[in-house]
Short mmCIF file of C-alpha atoms in Angstrom, two decimals:
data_model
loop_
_atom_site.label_atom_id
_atom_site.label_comp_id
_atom_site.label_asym_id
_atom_site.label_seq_id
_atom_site.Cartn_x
_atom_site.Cartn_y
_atom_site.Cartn_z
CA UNK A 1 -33.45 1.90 0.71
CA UNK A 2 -37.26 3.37 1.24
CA UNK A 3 -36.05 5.31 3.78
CA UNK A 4 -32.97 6.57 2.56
CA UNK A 5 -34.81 8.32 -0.98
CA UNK A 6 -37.66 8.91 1.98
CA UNK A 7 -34.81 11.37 3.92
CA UNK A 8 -33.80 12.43 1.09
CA UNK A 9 -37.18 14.00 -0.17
CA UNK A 10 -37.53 15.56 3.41
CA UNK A 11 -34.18 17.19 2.64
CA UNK A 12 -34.92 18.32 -0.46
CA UNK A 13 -38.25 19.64 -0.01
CA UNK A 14 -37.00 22.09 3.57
CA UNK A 15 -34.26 23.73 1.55
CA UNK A 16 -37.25 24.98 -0.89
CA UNK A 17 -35.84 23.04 -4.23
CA UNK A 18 -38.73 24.24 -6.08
CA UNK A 19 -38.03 28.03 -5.41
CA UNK A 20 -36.97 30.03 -8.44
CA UNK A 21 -38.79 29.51 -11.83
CA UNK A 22 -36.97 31.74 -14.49
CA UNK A 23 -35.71 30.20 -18.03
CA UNK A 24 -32.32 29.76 -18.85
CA UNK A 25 -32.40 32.77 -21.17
CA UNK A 26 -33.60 34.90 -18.33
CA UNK A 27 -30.29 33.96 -16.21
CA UNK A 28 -27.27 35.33 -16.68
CA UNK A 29 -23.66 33.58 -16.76
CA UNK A 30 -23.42 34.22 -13.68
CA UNK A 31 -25.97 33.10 -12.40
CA UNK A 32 -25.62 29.99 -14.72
CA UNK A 33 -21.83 29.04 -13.49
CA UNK A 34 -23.25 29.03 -10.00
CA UNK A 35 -25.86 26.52 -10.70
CA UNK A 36 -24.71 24.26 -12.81
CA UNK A 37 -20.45 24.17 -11.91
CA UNK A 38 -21.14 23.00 -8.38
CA UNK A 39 -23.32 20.11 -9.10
CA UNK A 40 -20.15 17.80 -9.47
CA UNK A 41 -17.05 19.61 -8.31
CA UNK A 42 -16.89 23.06 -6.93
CA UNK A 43 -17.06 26.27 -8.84
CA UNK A 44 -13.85 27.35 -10.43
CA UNK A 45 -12.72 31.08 -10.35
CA UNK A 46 -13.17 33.13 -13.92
CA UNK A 47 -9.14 33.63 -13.25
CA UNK A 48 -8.01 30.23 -13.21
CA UNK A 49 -8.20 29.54 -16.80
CA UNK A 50 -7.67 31.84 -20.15
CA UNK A 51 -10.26 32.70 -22.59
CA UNK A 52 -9.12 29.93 -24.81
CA UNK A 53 -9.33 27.30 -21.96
CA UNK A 54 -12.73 28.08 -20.94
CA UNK A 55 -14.05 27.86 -24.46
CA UNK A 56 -11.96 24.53 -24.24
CA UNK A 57 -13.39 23.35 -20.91
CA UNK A 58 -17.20 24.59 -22.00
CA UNK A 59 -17.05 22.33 -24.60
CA UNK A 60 -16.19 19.71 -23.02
CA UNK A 61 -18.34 20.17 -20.10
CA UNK A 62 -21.55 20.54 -22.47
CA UNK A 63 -19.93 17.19 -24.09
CA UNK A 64 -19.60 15.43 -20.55
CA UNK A 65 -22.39 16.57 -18.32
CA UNK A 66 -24.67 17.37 -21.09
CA UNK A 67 -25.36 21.34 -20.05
CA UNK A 68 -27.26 22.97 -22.30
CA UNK A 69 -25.63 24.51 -25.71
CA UNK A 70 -27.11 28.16 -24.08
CA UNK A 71 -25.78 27.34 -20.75
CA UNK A 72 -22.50 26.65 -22.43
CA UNK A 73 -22.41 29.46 -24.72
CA UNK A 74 -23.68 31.99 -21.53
CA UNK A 75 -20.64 30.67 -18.86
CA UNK A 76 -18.24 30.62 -21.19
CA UNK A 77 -18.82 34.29 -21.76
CA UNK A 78 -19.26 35.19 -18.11
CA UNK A 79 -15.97 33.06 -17.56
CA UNK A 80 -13.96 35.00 -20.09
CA UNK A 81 -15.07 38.50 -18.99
CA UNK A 82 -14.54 38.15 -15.67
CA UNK A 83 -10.59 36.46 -15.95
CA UNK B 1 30.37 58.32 4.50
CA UNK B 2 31.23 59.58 1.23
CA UNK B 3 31.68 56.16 0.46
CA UNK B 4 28.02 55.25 2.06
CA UNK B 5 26.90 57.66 -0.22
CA UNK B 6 27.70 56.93 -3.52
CA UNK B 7 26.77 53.01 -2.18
CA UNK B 8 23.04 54.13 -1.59
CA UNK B 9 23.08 56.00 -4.83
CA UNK B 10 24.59 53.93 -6.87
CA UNK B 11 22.22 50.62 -5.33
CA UNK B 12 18.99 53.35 -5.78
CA UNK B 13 20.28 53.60 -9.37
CA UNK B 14 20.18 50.01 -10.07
CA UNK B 15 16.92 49.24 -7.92
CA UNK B 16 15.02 51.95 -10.29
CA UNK B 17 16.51 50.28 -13.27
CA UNK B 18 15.25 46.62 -12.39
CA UNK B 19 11.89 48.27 -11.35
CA UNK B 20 11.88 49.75 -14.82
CA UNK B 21 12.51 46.43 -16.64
CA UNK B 22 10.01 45.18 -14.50
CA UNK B 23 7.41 47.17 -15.35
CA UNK B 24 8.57 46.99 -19.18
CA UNK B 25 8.23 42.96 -19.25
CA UNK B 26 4.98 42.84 -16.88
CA UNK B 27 3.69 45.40 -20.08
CA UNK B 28 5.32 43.16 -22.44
CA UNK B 29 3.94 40.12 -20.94
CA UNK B 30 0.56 41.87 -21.34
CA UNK B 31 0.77 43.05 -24.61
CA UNK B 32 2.20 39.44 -25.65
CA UNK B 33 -0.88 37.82 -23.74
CA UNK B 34 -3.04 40.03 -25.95
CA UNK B 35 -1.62 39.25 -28.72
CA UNK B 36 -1.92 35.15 -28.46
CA UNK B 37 -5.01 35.78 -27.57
CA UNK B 38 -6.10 37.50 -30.62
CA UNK B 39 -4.21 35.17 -32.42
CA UNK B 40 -4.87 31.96 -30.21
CA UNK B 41 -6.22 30.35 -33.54
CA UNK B 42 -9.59 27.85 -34.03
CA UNK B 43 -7.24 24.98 -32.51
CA UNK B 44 -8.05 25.09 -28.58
CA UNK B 45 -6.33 22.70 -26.16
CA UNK B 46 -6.08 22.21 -22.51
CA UNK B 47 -4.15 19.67 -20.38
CA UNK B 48 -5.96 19.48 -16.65
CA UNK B 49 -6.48 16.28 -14.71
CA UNK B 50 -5.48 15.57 -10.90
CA UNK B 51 -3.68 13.81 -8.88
CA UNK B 52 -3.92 12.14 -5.23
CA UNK B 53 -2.08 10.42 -2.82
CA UNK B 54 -3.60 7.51 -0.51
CA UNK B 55 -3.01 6.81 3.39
CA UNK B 56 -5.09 4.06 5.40
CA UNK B 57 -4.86 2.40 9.12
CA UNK B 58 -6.72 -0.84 9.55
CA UNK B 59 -5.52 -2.48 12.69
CA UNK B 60 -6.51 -6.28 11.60
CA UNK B 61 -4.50 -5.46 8.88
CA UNK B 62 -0.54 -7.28 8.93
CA UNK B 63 0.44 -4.19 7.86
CA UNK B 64 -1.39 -1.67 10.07
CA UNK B 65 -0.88 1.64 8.21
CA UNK B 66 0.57 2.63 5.06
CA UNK B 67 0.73 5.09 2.50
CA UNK B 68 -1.40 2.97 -0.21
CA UNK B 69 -1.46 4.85 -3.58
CA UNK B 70 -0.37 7.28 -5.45
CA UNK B 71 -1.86 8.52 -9.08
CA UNK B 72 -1.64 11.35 -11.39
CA UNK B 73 -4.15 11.37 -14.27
CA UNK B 74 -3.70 14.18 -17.17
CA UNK B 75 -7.12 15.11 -19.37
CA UNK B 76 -5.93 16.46 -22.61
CA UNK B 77 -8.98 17.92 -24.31
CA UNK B 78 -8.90 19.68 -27.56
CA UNK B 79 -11.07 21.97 -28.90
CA UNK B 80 -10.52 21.20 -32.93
CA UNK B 81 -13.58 23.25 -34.46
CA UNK B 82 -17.00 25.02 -33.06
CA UNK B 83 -17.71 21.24 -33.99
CA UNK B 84 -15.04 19.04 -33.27
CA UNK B 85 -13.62 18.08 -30.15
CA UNK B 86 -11.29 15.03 -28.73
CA UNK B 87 -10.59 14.25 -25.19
CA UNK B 88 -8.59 11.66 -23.35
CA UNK B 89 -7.65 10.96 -19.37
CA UNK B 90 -4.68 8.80 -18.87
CA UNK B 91 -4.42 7.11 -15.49
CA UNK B 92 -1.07 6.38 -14.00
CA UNK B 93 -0.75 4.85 -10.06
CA UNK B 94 1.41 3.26 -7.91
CA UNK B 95 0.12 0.88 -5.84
CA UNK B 96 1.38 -2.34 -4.06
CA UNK B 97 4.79 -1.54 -5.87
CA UNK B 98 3.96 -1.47 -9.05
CA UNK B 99 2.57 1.29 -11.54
CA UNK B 100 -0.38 0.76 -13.97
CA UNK B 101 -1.06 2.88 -16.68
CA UNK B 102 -4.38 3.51 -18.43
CA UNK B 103 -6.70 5.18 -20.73
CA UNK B 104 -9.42 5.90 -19.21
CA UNK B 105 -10.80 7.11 -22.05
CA UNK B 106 -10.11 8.59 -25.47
CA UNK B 107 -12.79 10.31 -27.76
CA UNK B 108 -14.07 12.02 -30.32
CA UNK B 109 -17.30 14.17 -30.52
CA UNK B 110 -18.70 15.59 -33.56
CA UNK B 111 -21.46 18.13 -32.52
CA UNK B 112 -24.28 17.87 -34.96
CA UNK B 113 -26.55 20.72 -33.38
CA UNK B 114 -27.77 22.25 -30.49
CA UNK B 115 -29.47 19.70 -29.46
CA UNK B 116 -27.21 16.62 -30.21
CA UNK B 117 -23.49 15.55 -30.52
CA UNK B 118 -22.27 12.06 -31.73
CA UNK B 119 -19.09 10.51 -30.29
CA UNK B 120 -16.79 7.41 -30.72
CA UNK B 121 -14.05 5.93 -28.59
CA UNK B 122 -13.34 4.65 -25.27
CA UNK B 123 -15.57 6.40 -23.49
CA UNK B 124 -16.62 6.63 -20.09
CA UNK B 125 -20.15 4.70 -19.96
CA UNK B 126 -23.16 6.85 -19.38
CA UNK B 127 -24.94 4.15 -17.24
CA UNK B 128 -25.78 6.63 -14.13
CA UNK B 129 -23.99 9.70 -12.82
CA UNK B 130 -20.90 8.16 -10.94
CA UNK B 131 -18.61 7.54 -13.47
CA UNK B 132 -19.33 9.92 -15.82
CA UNK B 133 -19.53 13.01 -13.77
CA UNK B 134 -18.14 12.63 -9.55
CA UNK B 135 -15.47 9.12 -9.90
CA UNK B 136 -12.19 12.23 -10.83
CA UNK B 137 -10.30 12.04 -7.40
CA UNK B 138 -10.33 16.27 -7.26
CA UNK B 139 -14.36 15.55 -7.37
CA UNK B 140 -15.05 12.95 -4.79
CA UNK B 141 -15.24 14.41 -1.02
CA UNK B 142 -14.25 10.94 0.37
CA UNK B 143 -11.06 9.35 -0.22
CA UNK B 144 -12.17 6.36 -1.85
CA UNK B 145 -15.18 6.13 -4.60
CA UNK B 146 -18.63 3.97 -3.02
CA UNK B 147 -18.98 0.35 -2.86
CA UNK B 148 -18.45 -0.62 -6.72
CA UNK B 149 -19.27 2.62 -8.65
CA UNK B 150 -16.17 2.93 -10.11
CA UNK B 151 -14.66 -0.54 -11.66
CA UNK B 152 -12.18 -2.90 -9.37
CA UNK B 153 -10.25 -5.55 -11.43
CA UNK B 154 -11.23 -9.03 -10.63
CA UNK B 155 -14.51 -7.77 -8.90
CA UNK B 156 -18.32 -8.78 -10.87
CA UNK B 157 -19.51 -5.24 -12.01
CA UNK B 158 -22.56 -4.07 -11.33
CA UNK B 159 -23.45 -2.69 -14.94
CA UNK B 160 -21.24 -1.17 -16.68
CA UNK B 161 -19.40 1.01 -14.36
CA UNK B 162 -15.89 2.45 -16.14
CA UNK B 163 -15.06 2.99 -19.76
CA UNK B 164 -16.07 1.08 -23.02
CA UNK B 165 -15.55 1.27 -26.31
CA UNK B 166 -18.33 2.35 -28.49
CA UNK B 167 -20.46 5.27 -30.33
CA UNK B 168 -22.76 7.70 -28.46
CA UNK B 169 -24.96 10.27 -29.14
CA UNK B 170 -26.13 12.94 -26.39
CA UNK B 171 -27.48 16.19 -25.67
CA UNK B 172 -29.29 18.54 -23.57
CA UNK B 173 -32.50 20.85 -23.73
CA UNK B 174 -34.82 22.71 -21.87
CA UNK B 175 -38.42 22.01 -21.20
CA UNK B 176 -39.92 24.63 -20.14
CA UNK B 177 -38.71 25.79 -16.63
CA UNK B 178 -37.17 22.40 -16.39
CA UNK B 179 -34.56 20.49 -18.30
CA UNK B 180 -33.60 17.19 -19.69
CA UNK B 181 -30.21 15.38 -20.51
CA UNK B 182 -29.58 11.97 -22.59
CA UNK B 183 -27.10 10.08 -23.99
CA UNK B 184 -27.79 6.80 -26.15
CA UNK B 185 -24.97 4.57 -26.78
CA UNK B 186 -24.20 0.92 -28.42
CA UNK B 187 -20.75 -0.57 -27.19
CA UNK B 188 -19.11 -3.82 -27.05
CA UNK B 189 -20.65 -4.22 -23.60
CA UNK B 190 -20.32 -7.07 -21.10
CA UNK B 191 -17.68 -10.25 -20.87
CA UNK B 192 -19.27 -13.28 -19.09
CA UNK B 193 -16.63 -15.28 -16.82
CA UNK B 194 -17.42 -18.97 -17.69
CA UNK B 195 -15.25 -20.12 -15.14
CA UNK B 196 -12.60 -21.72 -17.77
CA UNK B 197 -10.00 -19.02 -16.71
CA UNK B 198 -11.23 -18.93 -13.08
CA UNK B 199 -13.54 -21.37 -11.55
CA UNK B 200 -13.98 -18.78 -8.58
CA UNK B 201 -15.52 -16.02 -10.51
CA UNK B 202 -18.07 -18.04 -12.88
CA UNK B 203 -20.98 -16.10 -13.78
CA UNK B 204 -19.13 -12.78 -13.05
CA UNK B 205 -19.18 -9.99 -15.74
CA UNK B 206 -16.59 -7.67 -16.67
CA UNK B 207 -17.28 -4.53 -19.17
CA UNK B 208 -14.16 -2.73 -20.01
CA UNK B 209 -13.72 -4.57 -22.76
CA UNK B 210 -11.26 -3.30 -25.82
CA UNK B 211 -12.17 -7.12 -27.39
CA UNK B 212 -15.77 -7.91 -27.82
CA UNK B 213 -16.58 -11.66 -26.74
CA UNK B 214 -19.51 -12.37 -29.51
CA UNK B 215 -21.01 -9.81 -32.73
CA UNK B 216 -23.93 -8.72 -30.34
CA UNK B 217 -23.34 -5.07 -29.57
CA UNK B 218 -24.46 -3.73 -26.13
CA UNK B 219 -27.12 -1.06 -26.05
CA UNK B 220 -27.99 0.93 -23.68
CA UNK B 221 -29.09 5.02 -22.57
CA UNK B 222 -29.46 7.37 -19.66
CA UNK B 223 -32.52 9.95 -19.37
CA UNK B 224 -31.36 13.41 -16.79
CA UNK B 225 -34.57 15.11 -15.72
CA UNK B 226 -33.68 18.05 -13.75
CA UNK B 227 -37.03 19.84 -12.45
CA UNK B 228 -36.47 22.81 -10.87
CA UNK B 229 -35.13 25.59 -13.02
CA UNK B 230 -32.02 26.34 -10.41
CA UNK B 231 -31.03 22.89 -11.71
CA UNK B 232 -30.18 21.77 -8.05
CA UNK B 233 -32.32 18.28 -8.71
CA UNK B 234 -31.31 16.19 -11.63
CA UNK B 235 -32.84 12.36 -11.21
CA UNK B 236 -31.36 10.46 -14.17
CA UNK B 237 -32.82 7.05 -15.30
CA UNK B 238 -30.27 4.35 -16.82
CA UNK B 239 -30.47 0.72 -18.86
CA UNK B 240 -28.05 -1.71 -20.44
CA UNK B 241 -28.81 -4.84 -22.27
CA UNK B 242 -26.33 -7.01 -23.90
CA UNK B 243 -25.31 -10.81 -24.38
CA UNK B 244 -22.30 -11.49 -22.38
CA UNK B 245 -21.53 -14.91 -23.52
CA UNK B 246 -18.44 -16.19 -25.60
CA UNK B 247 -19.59 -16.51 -29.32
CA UNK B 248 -17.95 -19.90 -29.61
CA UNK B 249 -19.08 -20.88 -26.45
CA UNK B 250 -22.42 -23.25 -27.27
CA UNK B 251 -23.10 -23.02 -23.90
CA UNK B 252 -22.96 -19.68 -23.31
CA UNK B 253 -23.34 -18.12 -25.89
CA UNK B 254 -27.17 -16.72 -25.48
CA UNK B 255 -26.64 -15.76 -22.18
CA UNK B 256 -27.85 -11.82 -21.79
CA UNK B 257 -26.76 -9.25 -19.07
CA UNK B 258 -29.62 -6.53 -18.62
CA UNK B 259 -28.50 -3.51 -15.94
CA UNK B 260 -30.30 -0.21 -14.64
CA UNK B 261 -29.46 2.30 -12.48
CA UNK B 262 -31.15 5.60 -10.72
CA UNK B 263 -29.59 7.96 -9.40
CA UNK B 264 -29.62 11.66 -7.66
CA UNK B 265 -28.09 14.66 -7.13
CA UNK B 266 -29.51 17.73 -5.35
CA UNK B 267 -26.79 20.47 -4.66
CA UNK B 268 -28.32 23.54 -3.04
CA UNK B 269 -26.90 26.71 -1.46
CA UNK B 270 -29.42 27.31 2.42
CA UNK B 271 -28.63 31.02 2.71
CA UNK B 272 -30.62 31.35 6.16
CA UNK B 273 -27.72 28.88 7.16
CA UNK B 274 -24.66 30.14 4.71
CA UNK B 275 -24.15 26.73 3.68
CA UNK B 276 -24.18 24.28 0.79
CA UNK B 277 -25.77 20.87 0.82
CA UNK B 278 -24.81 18.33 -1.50
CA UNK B 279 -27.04 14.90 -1.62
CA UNK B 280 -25.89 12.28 -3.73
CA UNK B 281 -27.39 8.47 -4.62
CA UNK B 282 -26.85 5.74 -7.24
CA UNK B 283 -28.53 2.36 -7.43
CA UNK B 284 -27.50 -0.05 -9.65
CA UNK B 285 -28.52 -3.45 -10.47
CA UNK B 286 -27.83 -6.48 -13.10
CA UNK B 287 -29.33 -9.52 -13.71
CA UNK B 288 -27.91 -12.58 -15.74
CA UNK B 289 -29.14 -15.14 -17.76
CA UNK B 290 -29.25 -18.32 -15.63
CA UNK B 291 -26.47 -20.97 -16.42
CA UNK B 292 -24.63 -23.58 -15.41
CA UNK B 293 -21.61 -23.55 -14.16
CA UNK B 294 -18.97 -26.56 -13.89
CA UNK B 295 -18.37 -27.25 -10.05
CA UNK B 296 -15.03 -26.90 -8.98
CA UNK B 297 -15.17 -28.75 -6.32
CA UNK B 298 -15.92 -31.72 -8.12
CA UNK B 299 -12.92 -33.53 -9.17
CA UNK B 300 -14.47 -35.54 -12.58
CA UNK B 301 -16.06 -31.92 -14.03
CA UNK B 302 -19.29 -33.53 -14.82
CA UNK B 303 -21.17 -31.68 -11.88
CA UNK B 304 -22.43 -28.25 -12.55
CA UNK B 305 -24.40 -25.42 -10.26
CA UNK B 306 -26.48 -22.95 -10.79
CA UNK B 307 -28.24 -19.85 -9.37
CA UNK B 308 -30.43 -16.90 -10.04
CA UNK B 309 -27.53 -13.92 -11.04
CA UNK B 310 -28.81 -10.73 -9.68
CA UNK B 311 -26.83 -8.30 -8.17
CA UNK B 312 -27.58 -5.14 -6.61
CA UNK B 313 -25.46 -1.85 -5.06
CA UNK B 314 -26.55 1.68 -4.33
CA UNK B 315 -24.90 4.36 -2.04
CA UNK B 316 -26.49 7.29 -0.51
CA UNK B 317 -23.95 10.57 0.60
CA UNK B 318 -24.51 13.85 2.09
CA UNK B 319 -22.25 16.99 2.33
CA UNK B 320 -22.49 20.03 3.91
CA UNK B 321 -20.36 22.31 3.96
CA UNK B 322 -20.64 26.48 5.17
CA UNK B 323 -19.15 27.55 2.02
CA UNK B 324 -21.11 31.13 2.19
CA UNK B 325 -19.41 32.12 5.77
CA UNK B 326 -17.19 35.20 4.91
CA UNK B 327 -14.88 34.91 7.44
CA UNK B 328 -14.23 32.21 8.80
CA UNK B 329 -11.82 28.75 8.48
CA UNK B 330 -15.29 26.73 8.96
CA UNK B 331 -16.10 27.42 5.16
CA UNK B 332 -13.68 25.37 4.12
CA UNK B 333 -14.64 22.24 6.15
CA UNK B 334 -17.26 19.88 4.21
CA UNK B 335 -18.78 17.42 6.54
CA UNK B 336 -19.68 14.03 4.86
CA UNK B 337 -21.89 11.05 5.40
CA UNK B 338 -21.90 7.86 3.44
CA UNK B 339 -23.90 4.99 3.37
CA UNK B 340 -23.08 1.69 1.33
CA UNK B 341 -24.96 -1.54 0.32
CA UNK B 342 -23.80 -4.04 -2.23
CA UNK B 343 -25.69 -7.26 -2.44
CA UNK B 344 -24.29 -10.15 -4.79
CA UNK B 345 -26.08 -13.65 -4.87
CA UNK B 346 -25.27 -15.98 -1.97
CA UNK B 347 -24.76 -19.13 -4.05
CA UNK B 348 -21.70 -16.81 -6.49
CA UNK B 349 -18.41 -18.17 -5.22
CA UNK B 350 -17.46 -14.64 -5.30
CA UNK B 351 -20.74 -13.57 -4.07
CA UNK B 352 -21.89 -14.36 -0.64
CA UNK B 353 -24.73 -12.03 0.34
CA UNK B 354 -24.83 -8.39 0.99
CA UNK B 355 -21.55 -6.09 2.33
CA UNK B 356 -22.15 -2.94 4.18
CA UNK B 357 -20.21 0.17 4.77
CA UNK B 358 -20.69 3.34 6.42
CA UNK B 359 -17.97 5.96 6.02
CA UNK B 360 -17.98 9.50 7.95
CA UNK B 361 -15.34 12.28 7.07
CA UNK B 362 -14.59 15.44 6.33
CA UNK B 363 -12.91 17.49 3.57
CA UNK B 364 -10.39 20.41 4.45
CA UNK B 365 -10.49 22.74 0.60
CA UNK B 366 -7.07 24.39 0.33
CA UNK B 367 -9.39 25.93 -2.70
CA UNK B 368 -11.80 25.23 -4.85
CA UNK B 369 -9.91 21.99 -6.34
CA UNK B 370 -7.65 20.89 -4.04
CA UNK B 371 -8.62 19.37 -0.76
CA UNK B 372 -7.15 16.93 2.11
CA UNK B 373 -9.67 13.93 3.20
CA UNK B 374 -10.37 12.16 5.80
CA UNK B 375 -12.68 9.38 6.60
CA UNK B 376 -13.39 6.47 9.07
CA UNK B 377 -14.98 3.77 7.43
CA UNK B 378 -16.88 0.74 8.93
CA UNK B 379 -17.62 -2.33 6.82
CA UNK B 380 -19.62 -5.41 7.64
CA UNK B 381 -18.55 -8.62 5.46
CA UNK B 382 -21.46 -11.54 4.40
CA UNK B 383 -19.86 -13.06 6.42
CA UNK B 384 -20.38 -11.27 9.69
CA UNK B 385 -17.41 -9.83 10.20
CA UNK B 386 -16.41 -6.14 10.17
CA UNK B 387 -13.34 -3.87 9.44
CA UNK B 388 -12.86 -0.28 10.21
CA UNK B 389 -9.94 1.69 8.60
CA UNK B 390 -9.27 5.10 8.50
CA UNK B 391 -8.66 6.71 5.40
CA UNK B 392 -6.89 9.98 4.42
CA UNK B 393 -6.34 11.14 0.76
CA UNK B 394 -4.82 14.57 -0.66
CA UNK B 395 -6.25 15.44 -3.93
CA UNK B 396 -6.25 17.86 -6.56
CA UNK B 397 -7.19 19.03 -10.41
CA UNK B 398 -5.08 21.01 -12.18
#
């Protein structure tokens, strides 16, 4: 198990984790929906869902993965202008 | 000719008509799209969910290869108010013949501000990341979930690893360049197996229950740190505490369940090699009250046994995958690696010592949520032996 969170901190630390440093208000929604969207499943296209779904779906995702209520607010509107 | 003629003029006639009342609905659908959206109303619902359909070979199996499952699980989720929100996942499969349907969960959330929203129902239990956030078959790259991270009937849980019923509340916020995520919950929490119903699984502990056993109310919390401001590391802290023990059960009735769990998840995108990396890790662990149990071996039921109730499981997987190739089939392909360890005590009749599994695989994404799975999987048993099965799965959200 040592060596397992040991490999895993080699990983981590090549692929330069620690590389950006902006805030979330300095990111856009973008920038946001890349981030956060693949960290369980993989990113879904702005076209897959309507404006009313992705205010659905941001609510629940702030509810589920706990994402901030700026993070929310910022993807949903990147989301529904680029459907 | 004459006759070809007025044919081709007549047929051009008609084409330019149906292209006209083409264009007219495609505008109409437009304009009618418009308009529901403008009116869509404060009432916002979705149904998504997924579905999947199981295939293994095991050749020490009687029956060598089959196609095992099959399950479809809709997610309603409505959007009630800027405030008010309800969601529910019903799980329907077919397996071994029959088909079992249940809710997964169904609840309520009430946001009280930006930084908090309180919840009741059956809700998925926020003891570590598995359940909550990668157990949906459309999220998991392998076919089948680790080593006892998502509950098995008739199996001792680890901690309470499925849905219970019971408030929450839970937020997120930023800290600087970093962030941090929590959820606090109290729920009926864990069911201690006495060994009146089954001798064989004395000591065991169940947690999805809709009945609590005794008025003691589980409590328990997870803490989400993520420290880089890309969010690609997120180490969350978990804990549990409950008494598992029948109320009217004098002998039982004190006995106390205490879990935690760590886990990880580091997603990054390595641009010098176009590709995505995915690490993720869960360790859970419970310990029980010492008690003792009625020996079943023991025809007169005066002799008891006892030992020290600690269990342990964690699972370590890494994909890759070289998702920022533009063209080429290869960004599609996710290479996985999985490594399993579940340890329950030796002297458990349904323990026995510590299983093993290693499972390699790949995922083939028709797009972003649907994807075909394969995986060969190698598992060594307390008691020495081994299996290896092959395992495919289709899955998908919708």
């Amino acid at each position: 198990m040592i060596s397992v969170i040991i490999f895993s901190g080699i990983i981590i630390a090549l692929s330069g984790g620690c590389a950006s440093t902006e805030t979330i208000t300095a990111k856009s929604g973008a920038q946001l929906w890349g981030e956060n969207c693949m960290r369980c499943h993989n990113s879904p296209s702005p076209a897959d869902y309507s404006d009313a779904q992705w205010e659905t779906i941001g609510m629940h995702m702030k509810l589920r993965a706990n994402i901030t209520t700026d993070e929310e607010k910022k993807i949903v509107e990147f989301l529904q202008s680029a459907n | 000719m004459k006759t070809l003629l007025i044919g081709a003029t007549i047929f051009s006639v008609m084409l330019s008509e149906v292209e006209a009342s083409l264009a007219q609905d495609t505008t109409q659908t437009s304009s009618n799209q418009n308009a529901i959206s403008e009116k869509s109303g404060k009432t916002k619902a979705i149904v998504t969910g997924g579905a999947f359909i199981d295939f293994s070979a095991n050749q020490k199996r009687d029956v060598k290869t089959n196609f095992d499952r099959t399950g479809f699980s809709p997610i309603f989720l409505w959007k009630l108010s800027d405030r008010l929100f309800f969601e529910s996942e019903v799980e329907i499969e077919i397996e071994g013949g029959e088909v079992g349907v249940d809710v997964e969960y169904a609840k309520f959330s009430y946001v009280l501000n930006k930084y908090m929203a309180i919840g009741a129902g059956r809700m998925l239990t926020p003891f570590g990341a598995y359940v909550e956030r990668l157990h949906p078959a459309f999220a998991e790259r392998f076919p089948n979930a680790p080593l006892m991270m998502h509950h098995m009937d008739g199996m001792h849980a680890i901690g309470p690893n499925g849905a219970e019923m019971g408030v929450d509340v839970r937020g997120g916020f930023q800290l600087g360049n970093s962030k941090m995520n929590y959820a606090l919950y109290v729920s009926n929490g864990p069911k201690l197996n006495n060994g009146s119903e089954d001798k064989m699984m004395a000591g065991s502990l169940e947690y999805e229950n809709f009945y609590d056993n005794n008025s003691n109310k589980a409590v328990g919390g997870r803490i989400g740190f993520l420290p880089f401001s890309n969010s690609s590391l997120e180490i969350g802290l978990s804990g549990n505490s409950g008494i598992a023990g029948n109320a009217k059960d004098s002998l039982y009735k004190n006995i106390r369940a205490t879990a935690y769990a760590i886990d990880l998840s580091y997603v990054k995108a390595i641009k010098p090699i176009k590709s995505i990396i995915k690490i993720t890790g869960q360790l859970n662990s419970v310990t029980v009250d010492k008690a003792n149990y009625k020996d079943p071996m023991d025809s007169t039921g005066m002799m008891t046994y006892t030992f020290n109730n600690v269990s342990q499981v964690y699972y370590l997987q890494v994909a890759f995958r070289p998702a920022l190739l533009q063209k080429s089939f290869l960004k599609d392909i996710e290479l996985l690696g999985r490594y399993n360890s579940l340890t329950y005590p030796k002297e458990a009749l349904w323990g026995g010592g510590t299983t093993t599994r290693i499972d390699i695989g790949l995922c083939y994404w028709l797009s972003w949520r649907a994807g075909l799975r394969f995986a060969y999987e190698t598992q060594k048993n307390p008691d020495g032996t081994t299996s290896e099965t092959f395992l495919v799965r289709f899955a998908t959200g919708f």
